[in-house]
Coordinates of N, CA and C in Angstrom, one line a residue:
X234 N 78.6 137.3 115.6 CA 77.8 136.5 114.6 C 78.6 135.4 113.9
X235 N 79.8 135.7 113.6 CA 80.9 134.7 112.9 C 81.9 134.4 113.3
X236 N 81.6 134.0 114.4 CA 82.8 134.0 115.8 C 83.7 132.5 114.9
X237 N 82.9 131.5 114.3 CA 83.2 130.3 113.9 C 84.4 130.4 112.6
X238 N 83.9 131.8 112.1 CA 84.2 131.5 110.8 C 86.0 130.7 110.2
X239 N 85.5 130.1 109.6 CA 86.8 129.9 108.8 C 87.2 129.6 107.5
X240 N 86.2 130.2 106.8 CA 87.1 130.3 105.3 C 86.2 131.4 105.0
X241 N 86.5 132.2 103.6 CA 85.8 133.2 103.3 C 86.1 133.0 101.3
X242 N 84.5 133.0 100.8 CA 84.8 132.7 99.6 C 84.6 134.6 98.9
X243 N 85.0 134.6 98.0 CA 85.0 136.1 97.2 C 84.7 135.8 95.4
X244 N 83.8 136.8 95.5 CA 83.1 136.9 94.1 C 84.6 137.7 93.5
X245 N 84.3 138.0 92.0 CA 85.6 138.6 91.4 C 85.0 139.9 91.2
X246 N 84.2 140.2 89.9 CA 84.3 141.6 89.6 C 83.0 141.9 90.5
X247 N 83.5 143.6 90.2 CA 82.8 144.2 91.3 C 83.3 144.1 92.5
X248 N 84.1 143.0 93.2 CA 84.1 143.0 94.2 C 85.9 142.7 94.9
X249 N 86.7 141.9 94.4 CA 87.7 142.2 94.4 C 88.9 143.3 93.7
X250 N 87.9 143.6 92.2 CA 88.6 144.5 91.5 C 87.4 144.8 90.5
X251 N 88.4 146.2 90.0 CA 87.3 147.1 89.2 C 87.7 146.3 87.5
X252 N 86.5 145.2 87.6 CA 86.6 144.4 85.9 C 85.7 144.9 85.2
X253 N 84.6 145.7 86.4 CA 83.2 145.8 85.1 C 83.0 146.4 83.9
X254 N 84.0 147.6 84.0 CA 84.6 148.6 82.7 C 85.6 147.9 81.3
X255 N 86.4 146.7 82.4 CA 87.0 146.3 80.9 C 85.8 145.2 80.9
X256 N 84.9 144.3 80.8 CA 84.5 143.1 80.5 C 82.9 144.3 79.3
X257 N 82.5 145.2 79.7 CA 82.2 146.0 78.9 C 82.2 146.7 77.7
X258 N 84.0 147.3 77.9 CA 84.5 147.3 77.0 C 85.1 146.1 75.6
X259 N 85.0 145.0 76.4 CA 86.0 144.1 75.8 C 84.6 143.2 75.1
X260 N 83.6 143.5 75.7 CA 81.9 142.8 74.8 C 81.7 143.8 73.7
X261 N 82.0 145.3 73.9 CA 81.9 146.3 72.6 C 83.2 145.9 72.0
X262 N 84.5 146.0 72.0 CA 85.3 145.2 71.0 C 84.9 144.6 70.0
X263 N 84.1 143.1 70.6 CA 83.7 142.0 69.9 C 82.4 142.7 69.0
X264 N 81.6 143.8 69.5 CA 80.3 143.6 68.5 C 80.3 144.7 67.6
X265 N 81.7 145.7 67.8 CA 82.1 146.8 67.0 C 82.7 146.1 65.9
X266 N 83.2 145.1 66.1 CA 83.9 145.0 65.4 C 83.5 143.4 64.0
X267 N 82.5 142.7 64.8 CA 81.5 141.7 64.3 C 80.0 142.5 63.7
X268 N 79.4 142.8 64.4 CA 78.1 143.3 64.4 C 78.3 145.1 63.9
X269 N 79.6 145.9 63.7 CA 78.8 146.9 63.7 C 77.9 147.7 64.3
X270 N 78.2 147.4 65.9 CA 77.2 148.1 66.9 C 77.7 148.0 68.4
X271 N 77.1 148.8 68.6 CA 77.3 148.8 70.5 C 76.3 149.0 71.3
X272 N 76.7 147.9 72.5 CA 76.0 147.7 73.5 C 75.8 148.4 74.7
X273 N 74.9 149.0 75.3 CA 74.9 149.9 76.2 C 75.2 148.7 77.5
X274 N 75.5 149.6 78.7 CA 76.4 148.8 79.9 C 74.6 148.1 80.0
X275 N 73.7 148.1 80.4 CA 72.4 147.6 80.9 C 72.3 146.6 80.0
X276 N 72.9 146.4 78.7 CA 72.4 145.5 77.4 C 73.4 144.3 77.9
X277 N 74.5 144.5 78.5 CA 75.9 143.6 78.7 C 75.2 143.1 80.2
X278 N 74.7 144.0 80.8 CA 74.7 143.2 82.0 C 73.7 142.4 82.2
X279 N 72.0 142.7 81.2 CA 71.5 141.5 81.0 C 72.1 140.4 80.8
X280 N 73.2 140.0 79.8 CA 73.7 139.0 79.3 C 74.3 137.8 80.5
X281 N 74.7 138.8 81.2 CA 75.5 137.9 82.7 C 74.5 136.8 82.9
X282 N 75.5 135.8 83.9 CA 74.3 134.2 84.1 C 75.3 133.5 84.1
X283 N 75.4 133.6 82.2 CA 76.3 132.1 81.5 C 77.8 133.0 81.8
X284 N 78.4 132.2 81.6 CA 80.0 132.1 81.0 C 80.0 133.4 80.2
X285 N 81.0 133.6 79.7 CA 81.4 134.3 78.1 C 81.3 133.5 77.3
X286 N 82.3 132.3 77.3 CA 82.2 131.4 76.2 C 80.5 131.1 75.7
X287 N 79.7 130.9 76.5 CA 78.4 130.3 76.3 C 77.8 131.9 75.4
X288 N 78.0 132.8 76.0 CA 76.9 134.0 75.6 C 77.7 134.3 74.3
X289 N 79.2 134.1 74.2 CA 80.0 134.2 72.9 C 79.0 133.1 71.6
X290 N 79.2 132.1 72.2 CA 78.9 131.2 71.6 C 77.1 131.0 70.6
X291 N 76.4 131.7 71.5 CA 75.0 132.3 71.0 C 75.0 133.6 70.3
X292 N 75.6 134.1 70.8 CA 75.5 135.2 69.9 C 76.4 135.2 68.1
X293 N 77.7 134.7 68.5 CA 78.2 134.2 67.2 C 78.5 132.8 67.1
X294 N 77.5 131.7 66.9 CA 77.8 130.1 66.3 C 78.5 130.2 65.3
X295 N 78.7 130.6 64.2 CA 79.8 130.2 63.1 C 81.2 130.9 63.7
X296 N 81.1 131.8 64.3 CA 82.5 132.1 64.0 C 83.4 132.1 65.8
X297 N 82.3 131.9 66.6 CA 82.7 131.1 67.8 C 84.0 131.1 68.0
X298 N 84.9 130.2 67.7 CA 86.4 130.6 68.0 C 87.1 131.6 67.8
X299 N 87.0 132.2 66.3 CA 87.8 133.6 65.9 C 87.2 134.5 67.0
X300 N 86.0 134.6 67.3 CA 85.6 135.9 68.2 C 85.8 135.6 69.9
X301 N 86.0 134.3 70.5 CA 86.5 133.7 71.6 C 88.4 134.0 71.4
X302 N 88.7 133.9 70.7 CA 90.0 134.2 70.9 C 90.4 136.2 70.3
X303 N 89.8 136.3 70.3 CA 89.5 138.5 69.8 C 89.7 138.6 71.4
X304 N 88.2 138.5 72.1 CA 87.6 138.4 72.9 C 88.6 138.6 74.4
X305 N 89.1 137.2 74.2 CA 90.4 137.3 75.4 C 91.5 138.0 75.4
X306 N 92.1 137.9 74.1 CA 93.0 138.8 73.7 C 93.0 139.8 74.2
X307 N 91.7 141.0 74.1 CA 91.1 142.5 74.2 C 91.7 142.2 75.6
X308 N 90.6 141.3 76.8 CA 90.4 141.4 78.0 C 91.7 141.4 78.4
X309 N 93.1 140.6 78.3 CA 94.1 140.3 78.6 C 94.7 141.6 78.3
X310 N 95.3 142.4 77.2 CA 95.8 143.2 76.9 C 95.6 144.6 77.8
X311 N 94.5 144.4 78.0 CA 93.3 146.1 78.7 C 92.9 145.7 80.1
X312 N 94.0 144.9 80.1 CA 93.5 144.3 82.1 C 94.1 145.8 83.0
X313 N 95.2 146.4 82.2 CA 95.6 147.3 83.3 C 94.6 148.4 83.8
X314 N 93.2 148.6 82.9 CA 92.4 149.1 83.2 C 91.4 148.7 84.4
X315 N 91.5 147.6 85.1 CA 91.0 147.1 86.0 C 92.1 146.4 87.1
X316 N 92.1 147.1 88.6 CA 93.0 147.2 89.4 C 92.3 146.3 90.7
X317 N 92.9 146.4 91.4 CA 92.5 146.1 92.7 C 92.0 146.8 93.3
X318 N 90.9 146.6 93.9 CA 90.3 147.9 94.8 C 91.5 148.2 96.0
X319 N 92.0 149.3 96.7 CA 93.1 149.9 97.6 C 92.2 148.9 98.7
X320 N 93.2 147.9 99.3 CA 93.1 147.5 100.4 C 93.2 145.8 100.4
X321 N 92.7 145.7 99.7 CA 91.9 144.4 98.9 C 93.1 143.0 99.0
X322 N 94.3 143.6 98.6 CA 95.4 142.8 98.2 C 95.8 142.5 100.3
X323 N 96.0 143.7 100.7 CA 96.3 143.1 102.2 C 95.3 142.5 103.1
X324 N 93.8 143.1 103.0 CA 92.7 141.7 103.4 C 93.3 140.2 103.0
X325 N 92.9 139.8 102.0 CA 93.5 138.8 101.8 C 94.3 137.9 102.6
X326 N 96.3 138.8 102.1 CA 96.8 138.5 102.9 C 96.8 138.3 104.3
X327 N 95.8 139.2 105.4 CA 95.5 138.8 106.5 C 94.6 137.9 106.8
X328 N 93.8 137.2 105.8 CA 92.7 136.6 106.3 C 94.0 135.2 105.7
X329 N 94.8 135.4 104.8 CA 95.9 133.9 104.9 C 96.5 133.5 106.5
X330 N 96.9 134.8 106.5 CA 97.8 134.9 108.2 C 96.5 134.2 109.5
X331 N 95.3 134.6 109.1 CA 94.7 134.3 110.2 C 94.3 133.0 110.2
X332 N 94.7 132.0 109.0 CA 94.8 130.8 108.7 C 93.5 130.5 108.5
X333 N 92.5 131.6 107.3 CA 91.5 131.4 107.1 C 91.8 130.5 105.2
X334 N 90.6 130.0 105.5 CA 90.6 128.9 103.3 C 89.9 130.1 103.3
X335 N 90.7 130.5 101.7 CA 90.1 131.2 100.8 C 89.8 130.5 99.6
X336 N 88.3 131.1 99.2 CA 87.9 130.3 97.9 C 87.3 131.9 96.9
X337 N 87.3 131.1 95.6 CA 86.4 132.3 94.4 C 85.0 131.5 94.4
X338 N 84.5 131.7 93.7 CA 83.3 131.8 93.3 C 82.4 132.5 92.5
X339 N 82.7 132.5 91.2 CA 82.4 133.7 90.4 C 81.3 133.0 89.1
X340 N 81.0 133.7 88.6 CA 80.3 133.4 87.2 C 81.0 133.2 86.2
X341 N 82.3 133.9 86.2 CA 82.7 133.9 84.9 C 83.5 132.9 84.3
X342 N 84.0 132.5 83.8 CA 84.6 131.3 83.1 C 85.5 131.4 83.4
X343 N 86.5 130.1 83.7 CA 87.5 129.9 83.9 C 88.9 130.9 83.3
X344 N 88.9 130.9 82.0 CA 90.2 131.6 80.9 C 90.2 133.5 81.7
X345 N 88.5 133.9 81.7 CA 88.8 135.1 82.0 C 89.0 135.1 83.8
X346 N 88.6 134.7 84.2 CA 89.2 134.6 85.9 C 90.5 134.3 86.4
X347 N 91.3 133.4 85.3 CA 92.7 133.1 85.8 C 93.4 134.2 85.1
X348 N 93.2 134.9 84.1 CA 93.7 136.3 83.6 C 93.7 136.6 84.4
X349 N 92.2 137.0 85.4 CA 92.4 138.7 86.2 C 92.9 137.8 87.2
X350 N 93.1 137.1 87.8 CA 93.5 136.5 89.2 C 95.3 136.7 89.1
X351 N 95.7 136.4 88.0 CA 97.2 135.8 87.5 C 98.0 137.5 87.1
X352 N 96.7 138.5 86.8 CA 97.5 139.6 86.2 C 97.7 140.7 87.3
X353 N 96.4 140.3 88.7 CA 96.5 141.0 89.7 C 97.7 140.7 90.8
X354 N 98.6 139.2 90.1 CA 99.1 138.5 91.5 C 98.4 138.0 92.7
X355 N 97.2 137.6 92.4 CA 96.9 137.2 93.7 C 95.9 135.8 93.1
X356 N 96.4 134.8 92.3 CA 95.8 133.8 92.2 C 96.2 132.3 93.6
X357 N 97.6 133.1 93.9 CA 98.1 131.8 94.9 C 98.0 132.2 96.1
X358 N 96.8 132.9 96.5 CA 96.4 133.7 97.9 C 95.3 132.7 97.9
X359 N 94.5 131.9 97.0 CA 92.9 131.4 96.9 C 93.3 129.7 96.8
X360 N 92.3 128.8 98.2 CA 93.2 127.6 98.1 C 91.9 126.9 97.2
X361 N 91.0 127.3 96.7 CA 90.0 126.9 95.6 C 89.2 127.9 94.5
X362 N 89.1 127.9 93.5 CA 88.6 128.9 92.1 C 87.5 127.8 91.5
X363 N 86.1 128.1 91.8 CA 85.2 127.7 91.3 C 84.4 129.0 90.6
X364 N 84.4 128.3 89.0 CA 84.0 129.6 88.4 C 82.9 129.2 87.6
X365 N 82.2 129.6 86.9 CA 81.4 129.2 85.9 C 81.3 127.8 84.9
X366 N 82.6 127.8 84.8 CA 82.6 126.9 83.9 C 82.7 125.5 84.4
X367 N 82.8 125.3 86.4 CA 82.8 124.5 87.2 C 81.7 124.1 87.7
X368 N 80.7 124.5 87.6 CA 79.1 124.3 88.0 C 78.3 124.1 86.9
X369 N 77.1 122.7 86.7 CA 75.9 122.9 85.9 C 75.4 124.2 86.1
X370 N 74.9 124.6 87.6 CA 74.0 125.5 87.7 C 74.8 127.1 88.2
X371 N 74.4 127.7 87.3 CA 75.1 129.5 88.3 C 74.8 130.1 89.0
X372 N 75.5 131.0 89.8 CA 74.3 131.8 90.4 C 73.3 132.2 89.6
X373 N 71.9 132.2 90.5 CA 72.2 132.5 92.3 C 71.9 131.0 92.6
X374 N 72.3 129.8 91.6 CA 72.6 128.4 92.6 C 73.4 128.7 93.4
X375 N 73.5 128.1 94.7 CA 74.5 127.7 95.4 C 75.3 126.7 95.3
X376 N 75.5 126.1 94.2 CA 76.2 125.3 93.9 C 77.5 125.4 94.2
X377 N 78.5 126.4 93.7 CA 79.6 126.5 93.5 C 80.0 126.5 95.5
X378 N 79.2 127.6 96.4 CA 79.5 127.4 97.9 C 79.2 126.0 98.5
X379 N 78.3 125.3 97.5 CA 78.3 123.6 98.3 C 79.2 123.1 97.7
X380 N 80.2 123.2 96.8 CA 81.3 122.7 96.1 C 82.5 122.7 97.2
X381 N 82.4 124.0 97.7 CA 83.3 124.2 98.6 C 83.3 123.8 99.8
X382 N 82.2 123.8 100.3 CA 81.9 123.4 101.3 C 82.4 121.7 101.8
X383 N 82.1 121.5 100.9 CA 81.6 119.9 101.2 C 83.7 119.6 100.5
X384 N 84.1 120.3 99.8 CA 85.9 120.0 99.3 C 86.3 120.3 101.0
X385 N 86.5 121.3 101.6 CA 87.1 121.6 102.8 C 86.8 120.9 104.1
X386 N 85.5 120.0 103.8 CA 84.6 119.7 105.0 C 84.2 120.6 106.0
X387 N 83.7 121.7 105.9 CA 83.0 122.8 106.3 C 82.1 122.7 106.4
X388 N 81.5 123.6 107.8 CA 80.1 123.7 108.4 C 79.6 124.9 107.6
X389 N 77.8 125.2 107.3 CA 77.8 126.4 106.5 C 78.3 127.7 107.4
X390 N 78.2 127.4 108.4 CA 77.8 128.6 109.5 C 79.6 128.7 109.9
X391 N 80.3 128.2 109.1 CA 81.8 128.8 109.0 C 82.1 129.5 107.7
X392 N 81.1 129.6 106.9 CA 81.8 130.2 106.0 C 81.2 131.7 105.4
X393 N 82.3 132.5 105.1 CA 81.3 134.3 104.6 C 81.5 133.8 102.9
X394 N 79.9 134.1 102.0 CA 80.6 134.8 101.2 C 80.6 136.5 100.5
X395 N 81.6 136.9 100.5 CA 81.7 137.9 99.9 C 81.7 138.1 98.6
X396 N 80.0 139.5 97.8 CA 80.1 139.7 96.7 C 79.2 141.0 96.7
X397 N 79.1 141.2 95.3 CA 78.5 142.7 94.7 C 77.2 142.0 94.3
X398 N 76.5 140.9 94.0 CA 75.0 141.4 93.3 C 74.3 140.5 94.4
X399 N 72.9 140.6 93.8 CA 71.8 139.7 94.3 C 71.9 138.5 93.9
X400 N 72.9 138.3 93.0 CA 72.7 136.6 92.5 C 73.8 135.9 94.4
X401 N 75.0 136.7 94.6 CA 75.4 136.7 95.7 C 75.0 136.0 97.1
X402 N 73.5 137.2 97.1 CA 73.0 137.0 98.3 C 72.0 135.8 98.4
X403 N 71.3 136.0 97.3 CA 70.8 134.6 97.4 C 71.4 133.2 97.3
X404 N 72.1 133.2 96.6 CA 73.5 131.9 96.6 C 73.7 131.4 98.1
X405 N 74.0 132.8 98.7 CA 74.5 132.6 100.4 C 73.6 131.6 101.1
X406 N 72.6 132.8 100.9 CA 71.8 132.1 101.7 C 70.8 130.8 101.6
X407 N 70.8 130.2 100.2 CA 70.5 129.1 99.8 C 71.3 127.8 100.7
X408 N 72.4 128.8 100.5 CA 73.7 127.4 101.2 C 73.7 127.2 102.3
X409 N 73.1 128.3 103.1 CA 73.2 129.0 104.5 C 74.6 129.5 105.4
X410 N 75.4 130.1 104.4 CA 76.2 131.0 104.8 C 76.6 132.1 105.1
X411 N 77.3 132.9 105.4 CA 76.9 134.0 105.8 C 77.5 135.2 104.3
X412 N 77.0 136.0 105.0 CA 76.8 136.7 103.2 C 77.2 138.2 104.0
X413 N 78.2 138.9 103.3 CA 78.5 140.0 102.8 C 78.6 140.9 101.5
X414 N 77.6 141.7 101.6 CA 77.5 142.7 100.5 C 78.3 143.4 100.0
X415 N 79.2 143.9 99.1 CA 80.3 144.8 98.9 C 79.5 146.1 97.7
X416 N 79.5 147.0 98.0 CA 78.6 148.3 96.9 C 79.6 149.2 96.5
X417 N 81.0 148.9 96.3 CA 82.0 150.0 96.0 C 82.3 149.8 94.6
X418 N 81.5 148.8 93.6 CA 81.6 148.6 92.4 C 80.4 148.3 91.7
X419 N 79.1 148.1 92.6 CA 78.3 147.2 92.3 C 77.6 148.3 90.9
X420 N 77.1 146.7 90.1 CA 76.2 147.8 89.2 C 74.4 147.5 89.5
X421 N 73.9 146.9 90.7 CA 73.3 146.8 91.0 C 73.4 147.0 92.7
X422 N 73.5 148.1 93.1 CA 74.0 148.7 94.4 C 72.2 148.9 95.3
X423 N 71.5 149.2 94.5 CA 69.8 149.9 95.2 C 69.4 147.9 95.4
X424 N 69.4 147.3 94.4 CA 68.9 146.1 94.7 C 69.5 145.4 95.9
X425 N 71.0 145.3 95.7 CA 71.6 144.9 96.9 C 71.0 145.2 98.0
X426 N 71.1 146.4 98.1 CA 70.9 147.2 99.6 C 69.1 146.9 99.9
X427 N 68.3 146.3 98.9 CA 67.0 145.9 99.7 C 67.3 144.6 100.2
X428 N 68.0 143.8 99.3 CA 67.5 142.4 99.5 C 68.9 142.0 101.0
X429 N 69.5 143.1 101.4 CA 70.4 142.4 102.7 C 70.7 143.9 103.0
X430 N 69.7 144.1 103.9 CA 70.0 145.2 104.8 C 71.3 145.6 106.1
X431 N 71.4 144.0 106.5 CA 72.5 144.0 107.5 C 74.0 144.4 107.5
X432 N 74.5 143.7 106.1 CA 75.8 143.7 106.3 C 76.2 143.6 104.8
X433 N 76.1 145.4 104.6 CA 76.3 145.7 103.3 C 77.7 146.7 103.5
X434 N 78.6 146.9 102.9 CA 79.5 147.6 102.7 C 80.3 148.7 101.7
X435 N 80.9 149.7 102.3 CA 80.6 150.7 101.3 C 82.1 150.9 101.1
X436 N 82.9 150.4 101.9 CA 84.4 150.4 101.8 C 85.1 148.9 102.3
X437 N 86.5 148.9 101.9 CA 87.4 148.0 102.2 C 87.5 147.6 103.7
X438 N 87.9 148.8 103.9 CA 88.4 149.1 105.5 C 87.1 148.1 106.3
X439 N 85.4 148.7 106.3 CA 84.2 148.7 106.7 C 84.7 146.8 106.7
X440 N 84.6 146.5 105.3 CA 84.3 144.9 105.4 C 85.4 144.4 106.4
X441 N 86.8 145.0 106.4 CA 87.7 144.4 107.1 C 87.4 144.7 108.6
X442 N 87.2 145.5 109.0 CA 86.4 145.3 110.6 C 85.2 144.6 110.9
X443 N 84.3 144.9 110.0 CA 83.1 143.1 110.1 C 84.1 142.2 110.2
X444 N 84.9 141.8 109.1 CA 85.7 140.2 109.6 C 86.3 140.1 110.3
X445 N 87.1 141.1 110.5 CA 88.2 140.8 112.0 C 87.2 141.1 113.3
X446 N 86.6 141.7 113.5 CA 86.1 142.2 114.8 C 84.9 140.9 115.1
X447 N 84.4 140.6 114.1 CA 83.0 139.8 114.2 C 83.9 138.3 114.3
X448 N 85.0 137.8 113.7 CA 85.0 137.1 113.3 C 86.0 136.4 114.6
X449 N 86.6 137.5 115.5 CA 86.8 137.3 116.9 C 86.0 137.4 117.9
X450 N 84.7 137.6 117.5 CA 83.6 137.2 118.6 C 84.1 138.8 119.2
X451 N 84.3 139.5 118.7 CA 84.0 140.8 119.6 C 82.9 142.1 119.5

């Protein structure tokens, strides 16, 4: 099916590493500590779309920077709570070796993506980082995959992207790329698995034999 491929872009949390527990934790920080209350995980994951800075920014206008700088602080400090998924770090490295572009593509803002990218060691594995704060539109625009596309001079039908939600799959397939599911973090795992029945994945290993095996036409 992706005999062509040649670059592979990758969402961040959920899918290269386990962030969803600190970016959770590090939103209760902020509202334990402002507001006096806490947010259940379903209340935090509505919020997803914008940025941090943007949803920081609505939720606290006056104090916006003191709580944008709490904020990072928390997430930077409490990153050792979020790891690499086991495998994740040598994918990569083989898909460098196999002289594939690697790109991100994430939602989240710039400040907290180069944290986790920078604290995991693996920011100088990715030969482009389009994040939130790089696009008008978010997912599930395709924007940020036609950003890429059209930087590398790329055909859509060379490129995978790999991620954990539905904003993901639709992105993909807006762009017309090919799209891999990852469900070993997802907090939207039932949705996934309706809306892309084909090539959904439940482990490391699984995704790394779709790419190597498909992606040599075998």
């Amino acid at each position: 099916m992706i005999s062509q491929l040649k670059a592979v872009i990758f969402d961040i949390d959920g899918t290269l590493t386990f962030t969803n527990q600190l970016i959770f934790d590090s939103f209760n920080h902020i509202a334990e500590k402002y507001l006096n209350k806490k947010f259940s995980d379903e209340e935090i994951i509505a919020l997803f779309g914008p940025t941090e800075d943007v949803i920081l920014k609505q939720m606290f206008p006056d104090k916006f920077e003191e709580v944008r700088n709490d904020y990072y602080e928390y997430y930077h400090q409490n990153h050792r709570i979020a790891q690499l998924y086991d495998g994740i770090k040598e994918l990569l490295i083989d898909l460098k070796k196999a002289g594939m572009i690697l790109g991100i593509f994430t939602g989240k803002g710039r400040t907290s993506s180069l944290i986790t990218l920078n604290f995991l060691g693996i920011r100088d594995l990715f030969d482009m980082i389009v994040t939130g704060d790089d696009v008008k539109n978010h997912k599930p625009s395709p924007e940020g995959i036609i950003k890429f596309i059209k930087t590398f001079n790329l055909k859509p039908e060379e490129v995978l992207m790999i991620g954990d939600a539905p904003s993901d799959i639709k992105a993909a397939r807006e762009a017309g790329v090919h799209i891999a599911s990852v469900v070993w973090d997802s907090y939207s795992a039932e949705e996934v698995k309706k809306l892309n029945k084909e090539t959904v994945f439940e482990t490391v290993d699984q995704l790394r034999k779709f790419i190597f095996e498909k992606g040599n036409g075998n």
